[in-house]
Short mmCIF file of C-alpha atoms and ligand atoms in Angstrom, two decimals:
data_model
loop_
_atom_site.label_atom_id
_atom_site.label_comp_id
_atom_site.label_asym_id
_atom_site.label_seq_id
_atom_site.Cartn_x
_atom_site.Cartn_y
_atom_site.Cartn_z
CA UNK A 1 -98.80 -18.53 -58.89
CA UNK A 2 -96.93 -19.63 -62.02
CA UNK A 3 -98.70 -19.28 -65.41
CA UNK A 4 -100.32 -22.50 -66.65
CA UNK A 5 -102.37 -23.71 -69.62
CA UNK A 6 -106.04 -24.67 -69.26
CA UNK A 7 -108.08 -27.18 -71.30
CA UNK A 8 -111.75 -27.94 -70.63
CA UNK A 9 -112.36 -31.52 -71.80
CA UNK A 10 -115.80 -32.67 -72.99
CA UNK A 11 -115.16 -36.43 -73.24
CA UNK A 12 -112.95 -38.90 -71.38
CA UNK A 13 -110.78 -39.68 -74.47
CA UNK A 14 -110.35 -35.92 -75.06
CA UNK A 15 -109.23 -35.45 -71.44
CA UNK A 16 -106.71 -38.30 -71.64
CA UNK A 17 -105.34 -37.04 -74.96
CA UNK A 18 -104.97 -33.50 -73.61
CA UNK A 19 -103.18 -34.86 -70.52
CA UNK A 20 -100.79 -37.01 -72.57
CA UNK A 21 -99.98 -34.18 -75.00
CA UNK A 22 -99.09 -31.64 -72.33
CA UNK A 23 -96.00 -32.22 -70.20
CA UNK A 24 -96.62 -31.93 -66.45
CA UNK A 25 -100.41 -31.86 -66.86
CA UNK A 26 -102.87 -32.40 -63.99
CA UNK A 27 -106.57 -33.19 -64.05
CA UNK A 28 -108.68 -30.56 -62.31
CA UNK A 29 -111.73 -31.76 -60.34
CA UNK A 30 -113.17 -29.30 -57.79
CA UNK A 31 -109.70 -27.75 -57.43
CA UNK A 32 -110.00 -27.52 -53.63
CA UNK A 33 -106.68 -29.30 -53.09
CA UNK A 34 -104.79 -28.81 -56.35
CA UNK A 35 -105.30 -25.06 -56.60
CA UNK A 36 -104.31 -24.58 -52.93
CA UNK A 37 -101.08 -26.48 -53.61
CA UNK A 38 -100.44 -24.38 -56.74
CA UNK A 39 -100.79 -21.21 -54.66
CA UNK A 40 -98.19 -22.61 -52.24
CA UNK A 41 -95.85 -23.50 -55.13
CA UNK A 42 -95.97 -27.19 -54.15
CA UNK A 43 -97.72 -28.20 -57.39
CA UNK A 44 -96.53 -26.51 -60.58
CA UNK A 45 -98.49 -28.05 -63.46
CA UNK A 46 -97.88 -26.65 -66.94
CA UNK A 47 -101.47 -27.46 -67.97
CA UNK A 48 -104.72 -28.11 -66.11
CA UNK A 49 -107.14 -30.47 -67.85
CA UNK A 50 -110.51 -29.55 -66.38
CA UNK A 51 -112.65 -32.70 -66.09
CA UNK A 52 -115.64 -31.14 -64.37
CA UNK A 53 -117.69 -31.09 -67.62
CA UNK A 54 -117.14 -34.80 -68.36
CA UNK A 55 -120.28 -36.97 -68.26
CA UNK A 56 -119.18 -38.56 -64.96
CA UNK A 57 -121.60 -36.84 -62.60
CA UNK A 58 -124.18 -39.61 -62.07
CA UNK A 59 -124.81 -42.15 -59.28
CA UNK A 60 -126.40 -45.29 -60.75
CA UNK A 61 -127.33 -48.81 -59.66
CA UNK A 62 -124.75 -51.26 -61.03
CA UNK A 63 -125.86 -54.42 -62.85
CA UNK A 64 -124.70 -56.55 -59.87
CA UNK A 65 -126.78 -54.62 -57.30
CA UNK A 66 -124.04 -52.25 -56.17
CA UNK A 67 -123.77 -48.51 -56.79
CA UNK A 68 -121.61 -46.86 -59.45
CA UNK A 69 -120.51 -43.35 -58.52
CA UNK A 70 -119.14 -41.13 -61.28
CA UNK A 71 -115.79 -39.48 -60.53
CA UNK A 72 -117.14 -35.92 -60.68
CA UNK A 73 -120.02 -36.56 -58.25
CA UNK A 74 -119.63 -33.95 -55.50
CA UNK A 75 -118.91 -35.10 -51.94
CA UNK A 76 -122.16 -33.50 -50.65
CA UNK A 77 -124.29 -35.35 -53.20
CA UNK A 78 -122.62 -38.68 -52.45
CA UNK A 79 -123.05 -38.25 -48.67
CA UNK A 80 -126.76 -37.40 -49.11
CA UNK A 81 -127.62 -40.17 -51.59
CA UNK A 82 -130.47 -42.27 -50.12
CA UNK A 83 -128.94 -45.61 -51.12
CA UNK A 84 -125.55 -44.64 -49.63
CA UNK A 85 -127.17 -43.54 -46.38
CA UNK A 86 -129.20 -46.75 -46.16
CA UNK A 87 -126.74 -49.37 -47.38
CA UNK A 88 -123.22 -47.99 -46.82
CA UNK A 89 -123.70 -45.49 -43.94
CA UNK A 90 -119.96 -45.57 -43.15
CA UNK A 91 -119.35 -43.73 -46.43
CA UNK A 92 -121.89 -41.03 -45.67
CA UNK A 93 -120.48 -40.59 -42.12
CA UNK A 94 -116.91 -40.35 -43.45
CA UNK A 95 -117.78 -37.73 -46.04
CA UNK A 96 -119.70 -35.62 -43.53
CA UNK A 97 -116.77 -35.82 -41.09
CA UNK A 98 -114.51 -34.15 -43.68
CA UNK A 99 -113.84 -30.51 -44.54
CA UNK A 100 -116.87 -28.13 -44.54
CA UNK A 101 -120.20 -27.83 -46.34
CA UNK A 102 -118.79 -25.41 -48.91
CA UNK A 103 -115.78 -27.62 -49.63
CA UNK A 104 -117.92 -30.76 -49.92
CA UNK A 105 -120.14 -28.95 -52.44
CA UNK A 106 -117.09 -28.38 -54.67
CA UNK A 107 -114.95 -31.48 -54.01
CA UNK A 108 -115.32 -34.46 -56.34
CA UNK A 109 -115.14 -38.20 -55.68
CA UNK A 110 -111.99 -38.64 -57.81
CA UNK A 111 -110.29 -35.56 -56.39
CA UNK A 112 -111.03 -36.57 -52.81
CA UNK A 113 -109.32 -39.94 -53.35
CA UNK A 114 -106.29 -38.26 -54.92
CA UNK A 115 -105.90 -35.29 -52.57
CA UNK A 116 -102.33 -35.02 -51.35
CA UNK A 117 -100.93 -35.26 -47.84
CA UNK A 118 -101.34 -32.42 -45.34
CA UNK A 119 -97.82 -33.08 -43.93
CA UNK A 120 -96.45 -29.63 -43.02
CA UNK A 121 -93.03 -30.49 -44.50
CA UNK A 122 -94.68 -31.29 -47.86
CA UNK A 123 -96.53 -27.97 -47.87
CA UNK A 124 -93.53 -25.80 -46.88
CA UNK A 125 -91.09 -25.11 -49.71
CA UNK A 126 -88.40 -24.15 -47.19
CA UNK A 127 -88.36 -27.69 -45.71
CA UNK A 128 -86.82 -30.86 -47.13
CA UNK A 129 -89.46 -33.28 -48.49
CA UNK A 130 -88.81 -36.20 -50.82
CA UNK A 131 -92.48 -36.44 -51.67
CA UNK A 132 -92.44 -32.90 -53.05
CA UNK A 133 -88.85 -32.84 -54.36
CA UNK A 134 -87.41 -36.36 -54.83
CA UNK A 135 -84.12 -37.01 -53.09
CA UNK A 136 -84.30 -34.16 -50.57
CA UNK A 137 -85.07 -36.38 -47.54
CA UNK A 138 -87.74 -35.99 -44.87
CA UNK A 139 -87.71 -33.04 -42.48
CA UNK A 140 -90.13 -34.78 -40.14
CA UNK A 141 -87.53 -37.43 -39.25
CA UNK A 142 -85.67 -34.93 -37.09
CA UNK A 143 -88.60 -32.58 -36.61
CA UNK A 144 -92.24 -32.57 -35.69
CA UNK A 145 -94.08 -35.85 -36.33
CA UNK A 146 -97.04 -35.70 -33.93
CA UNK A 147 -99.60 -35.84 -36.77
CA UNK A 148 -97.69 -38.32 -38.94
CA UNK A 149 -97.65 -42.05 -39.65
CA UNK A 150 -97.27 -44.91 -37.18
CA UNK A 151 -97.87 -47.65 -39.77
CA UNK A 152 -96.37 -48.17 -43.24
CA UNK A 153 -93.91 -45.25 -43.13
CA UNK A 154 -90.33 -45.48 -44.43
CA UNK A 155 -87.07 -43.66 -43.67
CA UNK A 156 -87.92 -41.55 -46.74
CA UNK A 157 -91.40 -40.37 -45.64
CA UNK A 158 -93.71 -40.26 -42.61
CA UNK A 159 -96.65 -38.51 -44.29
CA UNK A 160 -100.22 -39.70 -43.73
CA UNK A 161 -103.01 -39.91 -46.29
CA UNK A 162 -105.63 -37.27 -45.45
CA UNK A 163 -108.91 -38.48 -47.00
CA UNK A 164 -111.75 -39.64 -44.74
CA UNK A 165 -113.79 -40.93 -47.69
CA UNK A 166 -110.93 -43.16 -48.86
CA UNK A 167 -110.85 -44.96 -45.49
CA UNK A 168 -114.54 -45.83 -45.78
CA UNK A 169 -114.09 -46.97 -49.39
CA UNK A 170 -111.17 -49.20 -48.32
CA UNK A 171 -113.36 -50.86 -45.69
CA UNK A 172 -116.16 -51.36 -48.23
CA UNK A 173 -114.01 -53.09 -50.87
CA UNK A 174 -114.90 -50.39 -53.41
CA UNK A 175 -113.55 -50.83 -56.93
CA UNK A 176 -112.33 -48.04 -59.20
CA UNK A 177 -112.78 -47.75 -62.94
CA UNK A 178 -109.62 -46.25 -64.39
CA UNK A 179 -109.30 -44.98 -67.96
CA UNK A 180 -105.99 -44.22 -69.60
CA UNK A 181 -104.00 -44.22 -72.81
CA UNK A 182 -103.84 -48.04 -72.56
CA UNK A 183 -107.64 -48.49 -72.19
CA UNK A 184 -109.97 -49.15 -69.27
CA UNK A 185 -109.18 -51.23 -66.19
CA UNK A 186 -110.64 -51.88 -62.76
CA UNK A 187 -108.61 -51.41 -59.59
CA UNK A 188 -109.56 -52.28 -56.00
CA UNK A 189 -109.40 -49.02 -54.04
CA UNK A 190 -107.07 -50.75 -51.55
CA UNK A 191 -104.52 -50.99 -54.38
CA UNK A 192 -104.71 -47.32 -55.41
CA UNK A 193 -102.45 -45.73 -52.77
CA UNK A 194 -98.91 -46.98 -52.31
CA UNK A 195 -96.57 -47.03 -49.32
CA UNK A 196 -93.63 -44.65 -49.73
CA UNK A 197 -90.66 -47.05 -49.56
CA UNK A 198 -87.77 -45.29 -51.32
CA UNK A 199 -90.12 -43.38 -53.66
CA UNK A 200 -92.44 -41.16 -51.62
CA UNK A 201 -92.98 -38.92 -54.68
CA UNK A 202 -95.34 -41.59 -56.09
CA UNK A 203 -98.59 -41.48 -54.09
CA UNK A 204 -100.52 -44.01 -56.19
CA UNK A 205 -100.30 -46.90 -58.62
CA UNK A 206 -101.92 -44.86 -61.43
CA UNK A 207 -99.90 -44.59 -64.64
CA UNK A 208 -99.28 -41.19 -66.28
CA UNK A 209 -102.48 -39.83 -67.84
CA UNK A 210 -104.79 -42.30 -66.09
CA UNK A 211 -108.12 -40.88 -64.97
CA UNK A 212 -110.46 -42.31 -62.33
CA UNK A 213 -113.88 -42.34 -64.00
CA UNK A 214 -115.99 -44.14 -61.36
CA UNK A 215 -116.06 -45.83 -57.96
CA UNK A 216 -118.31 -48.87 -57.52
CA UNK A 217 -119.67 -49.91 -54.14
CA UNK A 218 -120.13 -53.68 -54.16
CA UNK A 219 -123.33 -55.47 -53.10
CA UNK A 220 -121.30 -57.72 -50.75
CA UNK A 221 -120.93 -54.89 -48.23
CA UNK A 222 -124.42 -53.39 -48.72
CA UNK A 223 -126.91 -53.32 -45.85
CA UNK A 224 -124.54 -54.27 -43.03
CA UNK A 225 -124.22 -52.08 -39.90
CA UNK A 226 -121.26 -49.79 -40.55
CA UNK A 227 -119.86 -46.59 -39.06
CA UNK A 228 -117.04 -44.06 -39.24
CA UNK A 229 -115.50 -42.42 -36.19
CA UNK A 230 -112.85 -39.69 -36.28
CA UNK A 231 -110.62 -38.27 -33.54
CA UNK A 232 -109.25 -34.80 -34.27
CA UNK A 233 -107.94 -31.69 -32.56
CA UNK A 234 -111.12 -29.68 -33.30
CA UNK A 235 -114.70 -30.91 -33.52
CA UNK A 236 -114.99 -29.82 -37.16
CA UNK A 237 -112.92 -28.59 -40.07
CA UNK A 238 -109.89 -30.67 -39.05
CA UNK A 239 -108.15 -33.71 -40.48
CA UNK A 240 -108.10 -37.01 -38.59
CA UNK A 241 -105.48 -37.73 -35.96
CA UNK A 242 -106.94 -41.23 -36.12
CA UNK A 243 -110.12 -42.49 -37.74
CA UNK A 244 -111.86 -45.84 -38.00
CA UNK A 245 -114.22 -47.23 -40.65
CA UNK A 246 -115.91 -50.44 -39.56
CA UNK A 247 -118.56 -52.84 -40.80
CA UNK A 248 -119.85 -55.74 -38.72
CA UNK A 249 -122.47 -58.33 -39.64
CA UNK A 250 -123.36 -60.85 -36.94
CA UNK A 251 -124.87 -64.31 -37.19
CA UNK A 252 -127.89 -65.39 -35.10
CA UNK A 253 -125.53 -67.01 -32.54
CA UNK A 254 -123.75 -63.71 -31.84
CA UNK A 255 -120.59 -64.52 -33.78
CA UNK A 256 -119.10 -62.29 -36.47
CA UNK A 257 -120.16 -63.29 -39.99
CA UNK A 258 -118.57 -60.39 -41.86
CA UNK A 259 -116.03 -57.85 -40.61
CA UNK A 260 -114.33 -54.94 -42.34
CA UNK A 261 -112.00 -52.53 -40.60
CA UNK A 262 -109.80 -49.69 -41.86
CA UNK A 263 -107.89 -46.90 -40.13
CA UNK A 264 -107.21 -43.33 -41.29
CA UNK A 265 -104.68 -40.76 -40.07
CA UNK A 266 -102.14 -43.42 -39.13
CA UNK A 267 -100.44 -44.39 -42.41
CA UNK A 268 -99.43 -43.12 -45.85
CA UNK A 269 -102.54 -44.78 -47.23
CA UNK A 270 -105.95 -45.78 -45.87
CA UNK A 271 -104.96 -48.72 -43.66
CA UNK A 272 -107.17 -51.76 -44.23
CA UNK A 273 -106.80 -54.12 -41.26
CA UNK A 274 -106.81 -57.73 -42.53
CA UNK A 275 -105.14 -59.14 -39.37
CA UNK A 276 -107.93 -57.70 -37.25
CA UNK A 277 -110.58 -58.97 -39.67
CA UNK A 278 -109.10 -62.51 -39.46
CA UNK A 279 -109.41 -62.49 -35.66
CA UNK A 280 -112.94 -61.07 -35.81
CA UNK A 281 -114.43 -63.42 -38.39
CA UNK A 282 -116.17 -66.35 -36.72
CA UNK A 283 -115.39 -65.12 -33.18
CA UNK A 284 -117.87 -63.96 -30.52
CA UNK A 285 -118.73 -60.30 -30.98
CA UNK A 286 -117.58 -59.07 -27.58
CA UNK A 287 -115.07 -56.60 -26.19
CA UNK A 288 -112.42 -59.28 -25.56
CA UNK A 289 -112.50 -60.27 -29.25
CA UNK A 290 -112.46 -56.66 -30.41
CA UNK A 291 -109.40 -55.86 -28.26
CA UNK A 292 -107.56 -58.96 -29.47
CA UNK A 293 -108.36 -58.17 -33.12
CA UNK A 294 -107.24 -54.55 -32.94
CA UNK A 295 -104.07 -55.51 -31.04
CA UNK A 296 -103.20 -58.04 -33.78
CA UNK A 297 -103.34 -55.25 -36.38
CA UNK A 298 -101.62 -52.54 -34.38
CA UNK A 299 -98.72 -54.81 -33.36
CA UNK A 300 -97.13 -53.62 -36.63
CA UNK A 301 -97.14 -49.98 -35.52
CA UNK A 302 -93.75 -48.27 -35.28
CA UNK A 303 -94.59 -44.96 -33.60
CA UNK A 304 -92.19 -42.14 -32.80
CA UNK A 305 -92.12 -40.53 -29.34
CA UNK A 306 -94.39 -37.64 -30.31
CA UNK A 307 -97.04 -39.71 -32.12
CA UNK A 308 -97.07 -42.83 -29.89
CA UNK A 309 -100.45 -41.65 -28.54
CA UNK A 310 -102.00 -42.63 -31.89
CA UNK A 311 -101.68 -46.36 -31.20
CA UNK A 312 -103.87 -46.54 -28.05
CA UNK A 313 -106.16 -43.90 -29.58
CA UNK A 314 -106.66 -46.10 -32.67
CA UNK A 315 -107.28 -49.14 -30.46
CA UNK A 316 -109.88 -47.42 -28.27
CA UNK A 317 -111.62 -45.82 -31.25
CA UNK A 318 -111.86 -49.17 -33.06
CA UNK A 319 -113.08 -51.09 -30.01
CA UNK A 320 -115.74 -48.44 -29.30
CA UNK A 321 -116.91 -48.43 -32.94
CA UNK A 322 -117.10 -52.23 -33.14
CA UNK A 323 -118.94 -52.36 -29.80
CA UNK A 324 -121.52 -49.84 -31.05
CA UNK A 325 -122.04 -51.86 -34.22
CA UNK A 326 -122.37 -55.14 -32.32
CA UNK A 327 -125.11 -53.71 -30.13
CA UNK A 328 -126.96 -51.78 -32.89
CA UNK A 329 -130.13 -53.36 -34.26
CA UNK A 330 -129.73 -54.94 -37.74
CA UNK A 331 -131.14 -52.58 -40.40
CA UNK A 332 -134.50 -53.74 -41.84
CA UNK A 333 -134.33 -54.47 -45.56
C1 FAD B 401 -109.71 -26.31 -45.15
C2 FAD B 401 -109.83 -27.71 -45.67
C3 FAD B 401 -110.21 -28.72 -44.81
C4 FAD B 401 -110.34 -30.02 -45.28
N1 FAD B 401 -110.69 -31.05 -44.42
C5 FAD B 401 -110.76 -32.32 -44.87
C6 FAD B 401 -111.08 -33.40 -44.00
O1 FAD B 401 -111.30 -33.22 -42.80
N2 FAD B 401 -111.15 -34.65 -44.54
C7 FAD B 401 -110.93 -34.88 -45.85
O2 FAD B 401 -111.01 -36.05 -46.29
N3 FAD B 401 -110.61 -33.90 -46.70
C8 FAD B 401 -110.53 -32.63 -46.24
N4 FAD B 401 -110.18 -31.62 -47.09
C9 FAD B 401 -109.73 -31.96 -48.44
C10 FAD B 401 -110.86 -32.01 -49.42
O3 FAD B 401 -111.67 -33.14 -49.14
C11 FAD B 401 -110.18 -32.18 -50.80
O4 FAD B 401 -109.55 -30.94 -51.09
C12 FAD B 401 -111.15 -32.53 -51.89
O5 FAD B 401 -111.83 -33.74 -51.61
C13 FAD B 401 -110.41 -32.70 -53.23
O6 FAD B 401 -111.35 -32.87 -54.26
P1 FAD B 401 -111.29 -31.95 -55.57
O7 FAD B 401 -112.30 -32.45 -56.50
O8 FAD B 401 -111.39 -30.51 -55.20
O9 FAD B 401 -109.82 -32.31 -56.06
P2 FAD B 401 -108.78 -31.46 -56.93
O10 FAD B 401 -108.14 -30.44 -56.05
O11 FAD B 401 -109.42 -30.99 -58.20
O12 FAD B 401 -107.75 -32.59 -57.30
C14 FAD B 401 -106.98 -33.27 -56.32
C15 FAD B 401 -106.00 -34.20 -57.06
O13 FAD B 401 -106.71 -35.23 -57.74
C16 FAD B 401 -106.42 -35.23 -59.13
N5 FAD B 401 -107.70 -35.61 -59.76
C17 FAD B 401 -108.93 -35.06 -59.53
N6 FAD B 401 -109.89 -35.80 -60.10
C18 FAD B 401 -109.27 -36.84 -60.73
C19 FAD B 401 -109.73 -37.97 -61.47
N7 FAD B 401 -111.04 -38.19 -61.68
N8 FAD B 401 -108.82 -38.83 -61.98
C20 FAD B 401 -107.49 -38.63 -61.78
N9 FAD B 401 -107.00 -37.58 -61.07
C21 FAD B 401 -107.89 -36.72 -60.54
C22 FAD B 401 -105.95 -33.83 -59.44
O14 FAD B 401 -105.08 -33.82 -60.57
C23 FAD B 401 -105.20 -33.49 -58.16
O15 FAD B 401 -103.90 -34.05 -58.18
C24 FAD B 401 -110.07 -30.31 -46.65
C25 FAD B 401 -109.71 -29.27 -47.53
C26 FAD B 401 -109.59 -27.99 -47.06
C27 FAD B 401 -109.19 -26.90 -48.02
#
């Protein structure tokens, strides 16, 4: 590992200042992704700004009736929170489907959102990768792409986004609070991750030095039946080949009043599915509708021969999840 500087920040402004004053700085949350990448030589920060002591470790009711989750809240604590389990179960399911108990005890909410791709070409310094080293191309284009993207990729990058939690947050319309040298702003989580285009080296829309300080779950998605389902090569301790986060609220006549759908493991960012949601909303909640909705979204898929299986897998996973939600009893408030 290369030598690096270390600063332990006590306040958010102190963290931002330390980040801005040190070239090639990185914030350090639980370190479960960043430190691994430093050991591989993929990340080479000159300074780590440790944010684990910032006062961002609380989960609180928001004024509007949602839930505000501090950026350093650990994944285990968020998954176990009674309000999350009752009102946004998809988030709890997604967190518990990820990594292992030990990792979830260390991993933070902000760090989970900003973990980097598990693409093998990104992690191997001997391979070309424009996400790791701009301008070097994409080894997966002529190599192994079984685990990589079928939606939203570009000729510069086929990598997928790895976070399970981020897929649930995309389906829930969560909103981030972002603090930076220019002040504080809010950002819908669906606008955090970017598609690669010609610049795969930029994963997100965050500006240099910006820090995620909180994630807010909105009341509009609270209390509806929701679920997360993940298909993977092993039953645990494996990233998603395909995953689905879904929320479905039905009216008394059996039609869909509110629908939210997002896919993981298929794109460079959590893939919110607005075309499917348009078909679902107002339609009868039955298998024919679910198949039509999912097909409308996945018509944009551009798979490669070795990952074409992801498209029918995503369709079946989504239809099964929506069917389960449509037949589940409404939670009692
Ligand atoms: C063996 C293994 C299996 C795993 N399996 C899964 C899985 O199945 N599903 C899954 O979703 N994840 C999985 N993970 C990944 C794990 O969830 C992440 O490593 C973890 O969530 C990252 O959180 P962290 O706090 O440790 O982030 P860190 O490693 O500290 O940081 C990650 C990135 O976020 C930046 N950062 C951290 N916090 C902030 C902030 N508040 N504001 C701005 N930037 C910030 C850092 O600079 C860094 O670039 C696995 C990891 C391992 C090692």
